[in-house]
Amino acid sequence: RPDRFEKARKASPEGVVIDLEDTVPAGEKGAARAAVIDYLATRSDGSAVHVRINGASTRAGLDDLAALADGRLPADGLVLPKVESARDIEIVRQLDPRPARALMAAVESAAGIDNARAIAAALGEGDALVFGGADLAADLGAAFAWEPLLAARCALVRAAAAARLPAFDVPFLKIDAPEALAEEARRVRDLGFSGKLAIHPAQVGPIRAAFSPTPDEVDRARRIVAAIEAAGGGVATVDGRMIDAPVAGSARRALARVQARS
């Protein structure tokens, strides 16, 4: 739906993903790719545009990679679907004329979760991991629900943290359930995810709010940092609780998120 590209960009300053994979019928892949190429050549300045290409094991994916190698796909970043090994990352890097282009590796299978650390290690600065919960649930024969996928979410976020990469959670598929979306976004934030993908402009606000510290949390973070600095970097007490360097580090990260959004 090329008519929605600019609408999505206006709704999400953080960036948008244009999909060439699951949402495009097999017979329309070529036309969709051509529409994306035309849009990228004429787009206005604004938020970053990522393109989710098709898997490299498919004909459509090979055509996407050919367009990439020829320089006809000037996206700011790529979302790589169904990444199962570091080799999947290496293939794209070898073909891409812009080796510094941001990559978001979607881990969507049991094999991908098992290899998450190696996948993360193959990525670099500016890249990210994405938790592909729906496809993973199908691969596992599990329900696409919180409890069955909790262990896999934890494995992915640990792999991302070990490689100092951000991790983004799977989109929430119910568009008209903002409270449930906000609750799931808070849960994945507490697990260590950096953000959550949205599939509709109406989801951007609840997700952004869930990943933004509240005024009380900002106030506490400032007091924690001030107390640690006053103590010379050792141990201090805030609100009757002992705090140390790791707690201060979390507080500084919270304040950095606030600064980045201001």
XYZ file of C-alpha atoms in Angstrom, residues 3 7 13 63 72 76 86 95-97 104 106 115 129 148 161 179 187 194 207 216-217 236 244 247 256 259:
27
model
C -0.412 5.336 -0.253
C 1.266 8.354 6.679
C 9.464 9.622 14.131
C 15.191 -10.712 -6.399
C 18.205 0.031 -6.398
C 18.104 3.363 5.571
C 25.297 -15.710 11.402
C 25.953 -8.165 -1.326
C 25.135 -4.755 0.124
C 26.976 -1.838 -1.518
C 17.377 -5.682 11.993
C 14.269 -11.085 12.932
C 21.747 -19.406 17.533
C 17.549 -8.069 16.969
C 4.652 -20.001 26.078
C 22.466 -7.450 25.702
C -4.656 -1.237 27.263
C 6.271 -6.331 30.255
C 14.482 -1.533 23.799
C 4.204 1.870 22.940
C 8.070 9.850 39.227
C 10.608 7.476 37.669
C 24.283 5.610 48.851
C 25.095 1.140 44.133
C 21.373 0.845 40.122
C 19.279 9.154 28.614
C 16.924 13.164 26.834
